[in-house]
CSV table of C-alpha atoms in Angstrom, one decimal:
chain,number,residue,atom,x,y,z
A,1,UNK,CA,-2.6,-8.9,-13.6
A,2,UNK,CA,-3.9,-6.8,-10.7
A,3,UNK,CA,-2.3,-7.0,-8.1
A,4,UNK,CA,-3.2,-5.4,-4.4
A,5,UNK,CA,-1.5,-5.0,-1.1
A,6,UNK,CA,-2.8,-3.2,2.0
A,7,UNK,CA,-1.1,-3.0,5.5
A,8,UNK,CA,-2.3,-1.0,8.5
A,9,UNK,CA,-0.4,-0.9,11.9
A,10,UNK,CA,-0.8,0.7,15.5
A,11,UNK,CA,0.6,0.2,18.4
A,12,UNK,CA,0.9,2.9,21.6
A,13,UNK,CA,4.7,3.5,22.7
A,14,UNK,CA,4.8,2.6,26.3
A,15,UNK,CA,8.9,2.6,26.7
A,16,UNK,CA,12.1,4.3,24.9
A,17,UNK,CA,12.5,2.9,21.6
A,18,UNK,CA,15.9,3.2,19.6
A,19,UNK,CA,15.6,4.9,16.1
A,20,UNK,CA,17.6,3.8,13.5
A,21,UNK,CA,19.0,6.2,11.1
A,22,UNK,CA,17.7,6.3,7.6
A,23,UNK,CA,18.6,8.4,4.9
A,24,UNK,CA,17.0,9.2,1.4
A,25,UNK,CA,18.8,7.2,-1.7
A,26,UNK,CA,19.5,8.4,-5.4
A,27,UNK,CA,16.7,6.8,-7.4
A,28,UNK,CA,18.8,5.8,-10.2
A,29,UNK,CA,17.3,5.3,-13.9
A,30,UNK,CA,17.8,2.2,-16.1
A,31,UNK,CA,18.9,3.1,-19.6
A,32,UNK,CA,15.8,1.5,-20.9
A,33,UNK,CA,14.3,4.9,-19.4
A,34,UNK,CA,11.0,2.8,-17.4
A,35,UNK,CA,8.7,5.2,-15.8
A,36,UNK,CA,9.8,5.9,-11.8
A,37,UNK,CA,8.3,7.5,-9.7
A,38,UNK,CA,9.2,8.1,-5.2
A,39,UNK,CA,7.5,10.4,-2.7
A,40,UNK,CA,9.0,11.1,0.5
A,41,UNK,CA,7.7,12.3,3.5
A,42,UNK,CA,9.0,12.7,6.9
A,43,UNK,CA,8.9,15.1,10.3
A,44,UNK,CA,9.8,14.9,13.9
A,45,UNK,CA,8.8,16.8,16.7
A,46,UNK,CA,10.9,17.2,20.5
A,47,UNK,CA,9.0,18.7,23.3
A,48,UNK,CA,12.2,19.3,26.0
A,49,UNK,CA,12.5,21.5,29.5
A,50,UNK,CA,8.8,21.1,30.6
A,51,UNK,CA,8.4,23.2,33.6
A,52,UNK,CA,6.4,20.9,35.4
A,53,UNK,CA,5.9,17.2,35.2
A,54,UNK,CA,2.5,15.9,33.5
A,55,UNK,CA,-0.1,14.1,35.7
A,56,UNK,CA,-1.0,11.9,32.5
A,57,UNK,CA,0.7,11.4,29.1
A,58,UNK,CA,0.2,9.3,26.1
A,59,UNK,CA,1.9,8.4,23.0
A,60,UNK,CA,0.3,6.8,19.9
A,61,UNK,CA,1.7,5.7,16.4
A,62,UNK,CA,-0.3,4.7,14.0
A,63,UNK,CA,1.0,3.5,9.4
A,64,UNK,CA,-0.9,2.4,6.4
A,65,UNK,CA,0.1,1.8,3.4
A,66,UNK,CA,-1.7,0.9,0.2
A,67,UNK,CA,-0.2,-0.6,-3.4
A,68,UNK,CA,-2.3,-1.2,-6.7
A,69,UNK,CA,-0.4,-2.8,-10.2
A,70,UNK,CA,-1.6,-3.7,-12.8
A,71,UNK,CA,1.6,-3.4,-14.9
A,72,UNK,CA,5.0,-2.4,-13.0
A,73,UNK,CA,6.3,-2.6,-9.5
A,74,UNK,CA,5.1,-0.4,-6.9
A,75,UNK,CA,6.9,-0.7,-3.0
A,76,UNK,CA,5.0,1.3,0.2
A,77,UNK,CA,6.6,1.7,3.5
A,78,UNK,CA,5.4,3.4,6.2
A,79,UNK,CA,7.5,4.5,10.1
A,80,UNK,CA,5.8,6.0,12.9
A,81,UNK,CA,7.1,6.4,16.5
A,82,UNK,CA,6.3,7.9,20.0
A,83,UNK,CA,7.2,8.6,23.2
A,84,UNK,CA,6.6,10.7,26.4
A,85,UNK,CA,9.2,10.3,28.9
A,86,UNK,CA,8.7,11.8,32.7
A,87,UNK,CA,12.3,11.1,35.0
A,88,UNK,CA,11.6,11.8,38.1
A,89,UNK,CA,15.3,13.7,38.5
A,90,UNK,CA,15.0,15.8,35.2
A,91,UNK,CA,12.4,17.6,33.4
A,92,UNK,CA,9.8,15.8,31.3
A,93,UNK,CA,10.7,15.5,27.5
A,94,UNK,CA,8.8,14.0,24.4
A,95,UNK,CA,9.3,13.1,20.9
A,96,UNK,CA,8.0,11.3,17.5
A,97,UNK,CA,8.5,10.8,14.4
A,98,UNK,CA,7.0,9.5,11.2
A,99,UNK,CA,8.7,8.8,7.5
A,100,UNK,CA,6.3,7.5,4.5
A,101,UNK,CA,8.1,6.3,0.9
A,102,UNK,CA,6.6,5.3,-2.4
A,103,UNK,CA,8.7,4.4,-5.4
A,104,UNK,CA,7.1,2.9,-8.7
A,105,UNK,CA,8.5,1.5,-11.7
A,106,UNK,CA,6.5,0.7,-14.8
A,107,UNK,CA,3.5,1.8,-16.5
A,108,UNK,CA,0.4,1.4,-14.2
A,109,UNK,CA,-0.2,1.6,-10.7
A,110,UNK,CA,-0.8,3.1,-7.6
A,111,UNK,CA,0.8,3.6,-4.1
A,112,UNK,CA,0.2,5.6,-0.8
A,113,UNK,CA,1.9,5.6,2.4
A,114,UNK,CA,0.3,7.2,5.8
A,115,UNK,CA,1.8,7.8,8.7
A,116,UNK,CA,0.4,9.9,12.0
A,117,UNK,CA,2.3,10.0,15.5
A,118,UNK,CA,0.5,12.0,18.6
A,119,UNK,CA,1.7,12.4,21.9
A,120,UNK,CA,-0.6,14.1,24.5
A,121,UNK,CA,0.5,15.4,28.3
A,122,UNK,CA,-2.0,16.8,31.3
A,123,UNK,CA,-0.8,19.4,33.3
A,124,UNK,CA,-2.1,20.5,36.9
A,125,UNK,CA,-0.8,24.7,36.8
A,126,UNK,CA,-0.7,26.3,39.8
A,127,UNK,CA,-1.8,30.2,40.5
A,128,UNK,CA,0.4,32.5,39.4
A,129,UNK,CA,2.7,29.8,37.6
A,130,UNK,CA,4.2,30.1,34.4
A,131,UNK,CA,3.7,27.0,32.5
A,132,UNK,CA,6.9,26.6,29.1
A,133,UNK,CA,8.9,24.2,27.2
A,134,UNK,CA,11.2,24.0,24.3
A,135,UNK,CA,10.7,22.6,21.0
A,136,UNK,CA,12.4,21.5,17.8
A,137,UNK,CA,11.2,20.3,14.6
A,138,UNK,CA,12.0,19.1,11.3
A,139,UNK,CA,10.1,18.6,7.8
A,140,UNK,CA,11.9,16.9,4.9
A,141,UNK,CA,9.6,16.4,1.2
A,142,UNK,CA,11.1,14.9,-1.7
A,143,UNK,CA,8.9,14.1,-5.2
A,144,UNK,CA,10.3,12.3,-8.0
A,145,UNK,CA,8.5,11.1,-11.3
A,146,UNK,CA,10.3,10.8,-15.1
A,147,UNK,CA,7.3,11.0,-17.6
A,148,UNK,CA,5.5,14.1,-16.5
A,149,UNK,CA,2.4,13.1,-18.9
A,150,UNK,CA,1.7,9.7,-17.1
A,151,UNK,CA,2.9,9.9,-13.8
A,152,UNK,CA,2.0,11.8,-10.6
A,153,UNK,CA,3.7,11.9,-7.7
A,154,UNK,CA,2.9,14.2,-4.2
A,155,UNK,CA,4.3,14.5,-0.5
A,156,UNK,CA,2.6,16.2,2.2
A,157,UNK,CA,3.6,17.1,6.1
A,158,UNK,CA,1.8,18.3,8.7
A,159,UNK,CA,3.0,19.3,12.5
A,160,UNK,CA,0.2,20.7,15.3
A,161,UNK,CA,0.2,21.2,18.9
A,162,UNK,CA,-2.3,22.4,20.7
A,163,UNK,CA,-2.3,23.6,24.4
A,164,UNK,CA,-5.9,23.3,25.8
A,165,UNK,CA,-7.9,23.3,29.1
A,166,UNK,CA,-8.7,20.6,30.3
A,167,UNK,CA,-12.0,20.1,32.3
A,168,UNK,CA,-12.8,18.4,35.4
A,169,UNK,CA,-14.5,15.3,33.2
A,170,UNK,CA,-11.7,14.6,31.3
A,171,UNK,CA,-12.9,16.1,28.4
A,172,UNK,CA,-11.0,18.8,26.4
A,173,UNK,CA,-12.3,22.6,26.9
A,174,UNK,CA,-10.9,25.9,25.4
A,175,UNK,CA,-8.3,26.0,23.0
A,176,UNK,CA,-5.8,28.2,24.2
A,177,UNK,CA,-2.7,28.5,21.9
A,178,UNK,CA,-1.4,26.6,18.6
A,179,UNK,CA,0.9,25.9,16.5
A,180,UNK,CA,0.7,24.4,12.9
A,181,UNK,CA,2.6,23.9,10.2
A,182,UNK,CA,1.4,22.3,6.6
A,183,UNK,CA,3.7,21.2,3.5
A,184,UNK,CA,2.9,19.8,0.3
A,185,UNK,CA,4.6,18.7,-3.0
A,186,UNK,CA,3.3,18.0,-6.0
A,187,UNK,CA,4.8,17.1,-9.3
A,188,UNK,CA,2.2,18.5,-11.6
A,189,UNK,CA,2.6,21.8,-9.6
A,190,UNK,CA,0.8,22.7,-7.1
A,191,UNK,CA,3.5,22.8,-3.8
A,192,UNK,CA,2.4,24.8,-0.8
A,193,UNK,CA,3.6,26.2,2.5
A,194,UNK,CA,1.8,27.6,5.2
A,195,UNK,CA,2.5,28.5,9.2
A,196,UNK,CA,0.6,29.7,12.2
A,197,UNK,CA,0.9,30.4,15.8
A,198,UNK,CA,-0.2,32.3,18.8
A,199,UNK,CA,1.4,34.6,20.5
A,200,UNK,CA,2.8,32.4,23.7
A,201,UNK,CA,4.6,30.6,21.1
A,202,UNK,CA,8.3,32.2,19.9
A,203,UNK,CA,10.7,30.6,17.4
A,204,UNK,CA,14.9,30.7,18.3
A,205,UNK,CA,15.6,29.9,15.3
A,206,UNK,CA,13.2,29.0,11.2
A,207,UNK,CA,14.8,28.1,8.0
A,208,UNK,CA,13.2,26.2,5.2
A,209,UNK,CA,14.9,25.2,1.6
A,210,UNK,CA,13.0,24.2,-1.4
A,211,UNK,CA,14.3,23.2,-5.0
A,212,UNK,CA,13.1,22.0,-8.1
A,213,UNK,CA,15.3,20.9,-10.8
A,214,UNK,CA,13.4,18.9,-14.1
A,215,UNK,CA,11.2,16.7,-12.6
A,216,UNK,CA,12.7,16.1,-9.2
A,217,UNK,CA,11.3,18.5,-6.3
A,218,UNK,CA,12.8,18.8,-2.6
A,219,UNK,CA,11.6,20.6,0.6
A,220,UNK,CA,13.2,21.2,3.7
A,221,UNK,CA,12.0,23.4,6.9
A,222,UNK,CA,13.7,22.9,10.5
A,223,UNK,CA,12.8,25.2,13.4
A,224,UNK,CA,13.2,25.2,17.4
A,225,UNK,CA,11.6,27.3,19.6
A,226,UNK,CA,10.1,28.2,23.0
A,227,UNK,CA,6.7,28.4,24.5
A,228,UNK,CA,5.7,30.2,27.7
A,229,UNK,CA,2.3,31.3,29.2
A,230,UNK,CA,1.4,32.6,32.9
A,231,UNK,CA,-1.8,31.3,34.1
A,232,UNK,CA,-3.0,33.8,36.7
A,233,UNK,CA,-5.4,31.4,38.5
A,234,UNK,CA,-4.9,27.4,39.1
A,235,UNK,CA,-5.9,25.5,35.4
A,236,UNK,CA,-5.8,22.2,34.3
A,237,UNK,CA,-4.7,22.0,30.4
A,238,UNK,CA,-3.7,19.5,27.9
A,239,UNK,CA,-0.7,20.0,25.7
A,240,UNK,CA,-1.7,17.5,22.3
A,241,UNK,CA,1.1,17.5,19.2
A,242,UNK,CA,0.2,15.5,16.4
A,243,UNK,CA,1.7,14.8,13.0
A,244,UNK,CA,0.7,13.5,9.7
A,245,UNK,CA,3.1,11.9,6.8
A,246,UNK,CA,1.1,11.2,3.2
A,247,UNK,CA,2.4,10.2,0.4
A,248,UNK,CA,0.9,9.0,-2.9
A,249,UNK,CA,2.7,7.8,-6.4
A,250,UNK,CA,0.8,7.0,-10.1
A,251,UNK,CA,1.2,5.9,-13.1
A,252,UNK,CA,-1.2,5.3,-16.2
A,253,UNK,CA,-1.5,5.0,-19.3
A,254,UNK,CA,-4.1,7.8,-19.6
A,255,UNK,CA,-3.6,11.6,-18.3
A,256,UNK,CA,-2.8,12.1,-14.6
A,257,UNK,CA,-5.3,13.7,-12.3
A,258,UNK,CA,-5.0,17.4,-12.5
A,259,UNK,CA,-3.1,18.9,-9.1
A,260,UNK,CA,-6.3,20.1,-7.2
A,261,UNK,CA,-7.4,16.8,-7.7
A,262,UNK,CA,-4.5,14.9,-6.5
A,263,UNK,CA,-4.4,17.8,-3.1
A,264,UNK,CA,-7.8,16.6,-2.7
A,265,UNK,CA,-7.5,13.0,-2.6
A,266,UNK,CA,-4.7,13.1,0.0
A,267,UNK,CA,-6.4,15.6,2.2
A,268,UNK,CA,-9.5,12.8,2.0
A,269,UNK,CA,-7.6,9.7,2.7
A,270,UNK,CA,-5.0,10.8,4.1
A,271,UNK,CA,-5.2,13.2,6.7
A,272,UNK,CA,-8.7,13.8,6.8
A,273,UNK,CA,-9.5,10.3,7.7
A,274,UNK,CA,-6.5,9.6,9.6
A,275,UNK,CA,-7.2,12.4,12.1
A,276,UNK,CA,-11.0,12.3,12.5
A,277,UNK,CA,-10.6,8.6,12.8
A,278,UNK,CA,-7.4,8.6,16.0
A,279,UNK,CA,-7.2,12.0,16.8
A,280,UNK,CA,-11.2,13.0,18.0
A,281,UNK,CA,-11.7,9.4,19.6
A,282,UNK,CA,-10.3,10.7,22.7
């Protein structure tokens, strides 16, 4: 029997939420050795110390998930939070974060889980003002799969911020500085890394941890840092951070998708769509 379940969800963060803690559990493995399979994706982002207050800000959250069986039990689940907070006593901070899982169990099927959080500030710089914050980030990958052969499992995080003018219109001008960070697992073995950033942007402090022990692969990167740029005449910009969580599990009873085709697929559906689609609508 086929069996399909789709779920999408957004909602825009307009108050403080409280985030519950959430760890990642041992997938244990029944005697009866049934294909598994879990992918896990999650990142958070904290903008703190804004020199100056924003004159707009918004925060966005957006999830989908997707399941397919025809034989076994496939689960999706899919977090995504945001918020911008401006005190009027204190400097201006922001944060979100996003967590996709998949697990599987059995011998065909198919699961994804998407998850993209942006929050985006407008500043009004004076002449001669230097315009900084701090930041701190975090980007935790986990695959899993048992029978290599039949099963396919991949995990990918992405963090960007971008500081831009903004024009008188409203409308987003000249990119200015960036930064942007990319991770990806993939059981059938294709994992990357990749970083890059402009020079206004300066890192305290970058670690990042990756293991892979028989079929079980784990990636781990935190970072915090500090961003400052003088602005010799008055400018208008617009500081936008976005993220990305995608996650996808398989299993079948037929050879799994080579890994270049797997990276492509998730770029596709995942990213790809999820950003053209929220991100370039405003």
């Amino acid at each position: 029997m086929l069996t399909v379940r789709k779920s999408r969800a957004s909602s825009l963060i307009t108050s403080l939420s409280v985030l519950g803690g959430g760890a990642i559990g041992v997938l244990l493995l029944t005697p009866e050795a049934k294909a598994a399979t879990l992918s896990f994706s999650e990142s958070t982002f904290v903008f703190s110390n804004f020199s100056i207050s924003p004159l707009d800000t918004t925060a966005e959250a957006i999830t989908s998930t997707l399941t397919v069986s025809r034989n076994g039990i496939v689960e999706a689940t899919a977090n995504a939070q945001s918020i911008f907070v401006t005190p009027l006593l204190s400097p201006a901070s922001a944060f979100n974060f996003v967590s996709s899982l998949t697990t599987g169990e059995g011998l065909d099927y198919f699961g994804t889980a998407d998850t993209y959080a942006r929050v985006v500030g407008d500043f009004d710089i004076a002449s001669g003002e230097t315009f900084s914050f701090d930041f701190t980030g975090s980007i935790v990958l986990t695959t899993q799969i048992e029978i290599q052969e039949f099963e396919a499992a991949s995990a990918l995080a992405n963090i960007n911020f971008n500081l831009s003018t903004l024009m008188d219109d409203g409308s987003v001008g000249t990119s200015l500085d960036r930064l942007n960070l990319l991770a990806f697992l993939n059981t059938s073995g294709l994992d990357n890394y990749s970083s890059e950033k402009t020079d206004a942007i300066s890192f305290n402090s970058f670690n990042t941890s990756q293991s892979s022990e028989s079929l079980t692969e784990f990636f781990l990167a935190q970072f915090s840092g500090t961003f400052r740029r003088f602005f010799p005449q008055a400018t208008k910009v617009q500081l936008s951070e976005t993220k990305a969580g995608l996650v996808s599990i398989s299993a079948s009873p037929y050879a799994v998708p080579e890994p270049l085709t797997i990276l492509g697929s998730l770029l596709a559906v995942g990213i790809g769509g999820i950003l053209r689609k929220e991100y370039y609508k405003t």
